[in-house]
Coordinates of C-alpha atoms in Angstrom, one line a residue:
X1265 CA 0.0 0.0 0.0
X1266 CA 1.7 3.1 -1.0
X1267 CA -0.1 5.8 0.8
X1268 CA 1.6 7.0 4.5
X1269 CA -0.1 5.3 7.4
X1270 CA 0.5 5.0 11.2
X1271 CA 0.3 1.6 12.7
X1272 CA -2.1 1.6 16.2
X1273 CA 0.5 -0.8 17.9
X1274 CA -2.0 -1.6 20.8
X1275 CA -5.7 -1.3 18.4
X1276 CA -7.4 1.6 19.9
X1277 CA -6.8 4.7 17.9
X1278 CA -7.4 8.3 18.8
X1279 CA -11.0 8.8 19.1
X1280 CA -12.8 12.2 18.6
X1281 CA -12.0 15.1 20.6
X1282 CA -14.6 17.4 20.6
X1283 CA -17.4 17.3 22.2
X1284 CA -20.3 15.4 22.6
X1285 CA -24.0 16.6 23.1
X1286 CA -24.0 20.2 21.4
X1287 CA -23.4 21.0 17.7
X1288 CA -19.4 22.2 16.3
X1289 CA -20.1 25.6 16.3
X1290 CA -17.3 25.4 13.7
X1291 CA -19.7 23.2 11.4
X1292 CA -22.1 24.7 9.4
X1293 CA -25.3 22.6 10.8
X1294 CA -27.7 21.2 7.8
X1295 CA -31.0 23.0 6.7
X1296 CA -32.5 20.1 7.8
X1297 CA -32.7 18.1 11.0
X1298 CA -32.7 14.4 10.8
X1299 CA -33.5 11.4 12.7
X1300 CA -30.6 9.4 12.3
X1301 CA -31.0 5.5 13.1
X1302 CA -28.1 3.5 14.5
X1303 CA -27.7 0.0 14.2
X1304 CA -27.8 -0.9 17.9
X1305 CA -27.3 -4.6 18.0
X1306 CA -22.9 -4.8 18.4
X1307 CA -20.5 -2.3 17.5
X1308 CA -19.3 1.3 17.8
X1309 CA -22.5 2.7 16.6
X1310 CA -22.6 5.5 20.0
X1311 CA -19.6 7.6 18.1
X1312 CA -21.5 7.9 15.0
X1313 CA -24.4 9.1 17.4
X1314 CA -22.2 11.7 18.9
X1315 CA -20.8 12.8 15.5
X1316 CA -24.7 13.2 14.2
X1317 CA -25.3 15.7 17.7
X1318 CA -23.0 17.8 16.2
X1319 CA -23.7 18.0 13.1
X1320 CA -27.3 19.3 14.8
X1321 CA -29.0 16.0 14.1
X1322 CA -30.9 13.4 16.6
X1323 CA -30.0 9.9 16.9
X1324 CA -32.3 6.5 17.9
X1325 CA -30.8 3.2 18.1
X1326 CA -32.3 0.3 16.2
X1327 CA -32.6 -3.2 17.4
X1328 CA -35.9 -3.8 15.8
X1329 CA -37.6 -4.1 12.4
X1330 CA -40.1 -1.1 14.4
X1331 CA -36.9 1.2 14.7
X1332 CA -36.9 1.5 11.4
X1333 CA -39.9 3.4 11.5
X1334 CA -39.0 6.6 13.5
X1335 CA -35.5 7.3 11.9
X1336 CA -34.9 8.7 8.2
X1337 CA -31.8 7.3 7.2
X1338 CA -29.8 4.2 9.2
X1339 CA -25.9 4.1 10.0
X1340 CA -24.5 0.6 10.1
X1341 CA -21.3 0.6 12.2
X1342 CA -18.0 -1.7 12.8
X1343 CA -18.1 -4.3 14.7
X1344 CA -17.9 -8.6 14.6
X1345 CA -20.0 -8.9 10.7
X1346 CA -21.0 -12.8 11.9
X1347 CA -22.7 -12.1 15.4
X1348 CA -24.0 -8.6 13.6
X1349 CA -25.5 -11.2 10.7
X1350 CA -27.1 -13.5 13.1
X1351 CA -28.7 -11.0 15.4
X1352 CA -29.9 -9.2 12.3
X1353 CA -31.6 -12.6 11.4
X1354 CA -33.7 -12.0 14.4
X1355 CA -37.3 -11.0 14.0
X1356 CA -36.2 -10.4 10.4
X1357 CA -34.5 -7.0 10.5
X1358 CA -32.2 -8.0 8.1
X1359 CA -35.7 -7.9 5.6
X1360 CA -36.8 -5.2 7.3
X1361 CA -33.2 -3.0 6.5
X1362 CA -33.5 -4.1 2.4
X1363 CA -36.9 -3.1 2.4
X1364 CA -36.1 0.2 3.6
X1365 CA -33.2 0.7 1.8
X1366 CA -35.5 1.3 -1.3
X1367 CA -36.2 4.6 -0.4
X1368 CA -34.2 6.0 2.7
X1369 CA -30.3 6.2 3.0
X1370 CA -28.1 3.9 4.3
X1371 CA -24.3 4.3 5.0
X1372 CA -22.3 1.1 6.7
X1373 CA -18.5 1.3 8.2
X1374 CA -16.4 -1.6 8.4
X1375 CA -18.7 -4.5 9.4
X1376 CA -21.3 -2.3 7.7
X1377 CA -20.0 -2.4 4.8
X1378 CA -19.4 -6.3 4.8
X1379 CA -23.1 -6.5 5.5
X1380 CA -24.4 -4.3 3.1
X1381 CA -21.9 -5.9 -0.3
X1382 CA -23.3 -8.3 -2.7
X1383 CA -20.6 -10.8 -1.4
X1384 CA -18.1 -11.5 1.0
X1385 CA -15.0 -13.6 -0.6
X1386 CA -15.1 -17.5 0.2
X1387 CA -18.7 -16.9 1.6
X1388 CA -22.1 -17.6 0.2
X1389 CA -23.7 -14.6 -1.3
X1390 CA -26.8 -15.1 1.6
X1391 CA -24.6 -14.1 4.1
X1392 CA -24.7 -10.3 3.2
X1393 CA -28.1 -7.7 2.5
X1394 CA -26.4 -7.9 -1.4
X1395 CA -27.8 -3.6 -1.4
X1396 CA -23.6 -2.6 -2.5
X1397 CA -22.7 -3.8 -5.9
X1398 CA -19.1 -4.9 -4.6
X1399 CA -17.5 -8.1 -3.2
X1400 CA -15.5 -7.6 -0.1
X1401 CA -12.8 -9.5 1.8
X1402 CA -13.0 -9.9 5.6
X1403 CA -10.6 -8.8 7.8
X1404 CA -8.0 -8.4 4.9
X1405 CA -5.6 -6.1 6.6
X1406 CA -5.0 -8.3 9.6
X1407 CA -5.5 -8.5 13.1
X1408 CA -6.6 -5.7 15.5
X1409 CA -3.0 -5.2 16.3
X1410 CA -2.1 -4.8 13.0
X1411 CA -5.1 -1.1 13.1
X1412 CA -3.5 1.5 11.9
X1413 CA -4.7 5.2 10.5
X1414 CA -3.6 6.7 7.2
X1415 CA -4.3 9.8 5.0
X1416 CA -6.5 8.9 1.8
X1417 CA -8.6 11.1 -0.3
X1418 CA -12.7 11.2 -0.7
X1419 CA -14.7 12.9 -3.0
X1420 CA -17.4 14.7 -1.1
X1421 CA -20.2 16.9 -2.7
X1422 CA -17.9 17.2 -5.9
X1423 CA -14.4 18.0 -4.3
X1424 CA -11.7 15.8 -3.2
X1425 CA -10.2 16.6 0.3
X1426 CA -7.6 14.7 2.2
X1427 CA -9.3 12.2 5.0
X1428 CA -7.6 10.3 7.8
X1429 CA -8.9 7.2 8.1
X1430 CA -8.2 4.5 10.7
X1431 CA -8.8 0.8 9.7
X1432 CA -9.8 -1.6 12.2
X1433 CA -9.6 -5.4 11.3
X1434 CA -10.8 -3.8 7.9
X1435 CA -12.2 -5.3 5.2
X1436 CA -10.6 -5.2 1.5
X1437 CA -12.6 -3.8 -1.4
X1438 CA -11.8 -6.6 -3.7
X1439 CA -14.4 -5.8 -6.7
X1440 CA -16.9 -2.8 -7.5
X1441 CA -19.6 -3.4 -9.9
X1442 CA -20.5 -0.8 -12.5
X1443 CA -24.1 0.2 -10.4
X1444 CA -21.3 1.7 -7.7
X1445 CA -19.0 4.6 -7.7
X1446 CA -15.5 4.7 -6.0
X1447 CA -15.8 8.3 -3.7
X1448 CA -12.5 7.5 -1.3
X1449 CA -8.9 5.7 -1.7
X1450 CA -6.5 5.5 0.4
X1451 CA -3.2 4.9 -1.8
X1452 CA -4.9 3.6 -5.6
X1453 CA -7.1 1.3 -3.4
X1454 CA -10.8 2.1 -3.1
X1455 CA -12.2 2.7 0.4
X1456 CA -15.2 4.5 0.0
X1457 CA -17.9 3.4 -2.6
X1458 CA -21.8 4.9 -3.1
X1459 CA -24.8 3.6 -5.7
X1460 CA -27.6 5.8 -5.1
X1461 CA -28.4 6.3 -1.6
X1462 CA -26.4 3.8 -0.1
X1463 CA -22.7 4.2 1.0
X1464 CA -19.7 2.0 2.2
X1465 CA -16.6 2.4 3.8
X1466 CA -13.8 0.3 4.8
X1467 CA -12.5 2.5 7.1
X1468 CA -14.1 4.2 10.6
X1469 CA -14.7 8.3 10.0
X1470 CA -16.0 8.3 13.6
X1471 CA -12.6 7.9 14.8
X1472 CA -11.6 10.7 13.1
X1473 CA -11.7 14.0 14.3
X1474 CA -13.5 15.3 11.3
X1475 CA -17.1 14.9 10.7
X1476 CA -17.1 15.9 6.8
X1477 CA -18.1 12.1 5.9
X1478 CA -21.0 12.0 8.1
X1479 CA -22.5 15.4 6.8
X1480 CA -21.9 14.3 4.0
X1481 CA -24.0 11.3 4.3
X1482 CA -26.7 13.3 6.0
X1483 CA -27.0 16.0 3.2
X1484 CA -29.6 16.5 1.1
X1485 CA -28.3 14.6 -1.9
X1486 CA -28.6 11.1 -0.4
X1487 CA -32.1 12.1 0.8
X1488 CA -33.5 13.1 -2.7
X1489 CA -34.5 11.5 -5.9

């Protein structure tokens, strides 16, 4: 991999500074407030919750098909992808998240992502939601030991800006299918991929101190059409 990265000798990186209940009032907040759902069932999904608050949004954890109905757009976050799978299986949210992927936004990080491909390498194709025309490979960077952060690039609302990304037992892009676009690299290796309302990424922005990805997601251009 040819772009600069730091390895995370002990697999916690630096988390988010700022703070956590109130807006950035260095962020300019979105016209208009969402209800942001969070996948609730394993995972990191309470820093994407804190990174919505300041962007000015709410947040509601789903661990129901019935979640689904009081949020406008769903955040799938890292975690373990096979106990995430299995506990999705329960009382059929995992039918319940294609169904409303049809028609509200979806963005999944890391085990998110894994969940949300059309295929997972060496796996049948029923173990993902199949909504992301890509195939991914599990935990293709290595261990947690082996986390590290690095500077990429993502193409946000028609500019490219530098991003640092941490990786976290992180999956491996290994195909994108021509429904998908390639937004982020890191190096020449995609990172970050969108079709329609739905995005991926292989890395964690929550673990970032910069919560461009995240408005990005919750702007208005994955809510129309």
């Amino acid at each position: 991999m040819s772009a600069p990265s730091t390895l995370i000798n002990d697999g916690v990186p630096r988390v988010n500074s700022r703070g956590a209940s109130s807006p950035d009032p260095d962020r300019p907040l979105s016209v208009t407030t969402r209800t942001v759902g969070l996948l609730a069932l394993q995972g990191d999904f309470h820093l994407h919750r804190l990174a919505a608050e300041r962007l000015g949004h709410r947040a509601h954890e789903v661990r129901t098909r019935h979640d689904l109905e009081c949020v406008d757009c769903l955040i799938m976050p890292g975690g373990e992808s096979t106990t995430m799978r299995k506990l999705m299986r329960m009382g059929g949210l995992d039918d319940a998240i294609r169904s409303f992927a049809q028609t509200h936004p979806v963005m999944g990080t890391c085990a998110g992502l894994i969940l949300l491909s059309k295929g997972i390498d060496g796996e049948p194709q029923s173990e993902t939601l199949g909504l992301l025309d890509c195939t991914v490979s599990r935990n293709a960077y290595g261990r947690q030991v082996f986390s590290f952060r690095g500077e990429g690039r993502v193409r946000l609302a028609g500019h490219e800006n530098s991003f640092e990304m941490v990786f976290i037992r992180a999956p491996r892009i290994q195909h994108v299918g021509s429904a998908a676009q390639v937004l982020g690299y890191l190096g020449e290796e995609p990172v970050m991929i969108r079709q329609g309302r739905i995005l991926g990424l292989t890395f964690h922005p929550e673990l970032a101190d910069d919560d461009r990805v995240h408005e990005f997601f919750l702007s208005c251009g994955f809510f129309s059409g």
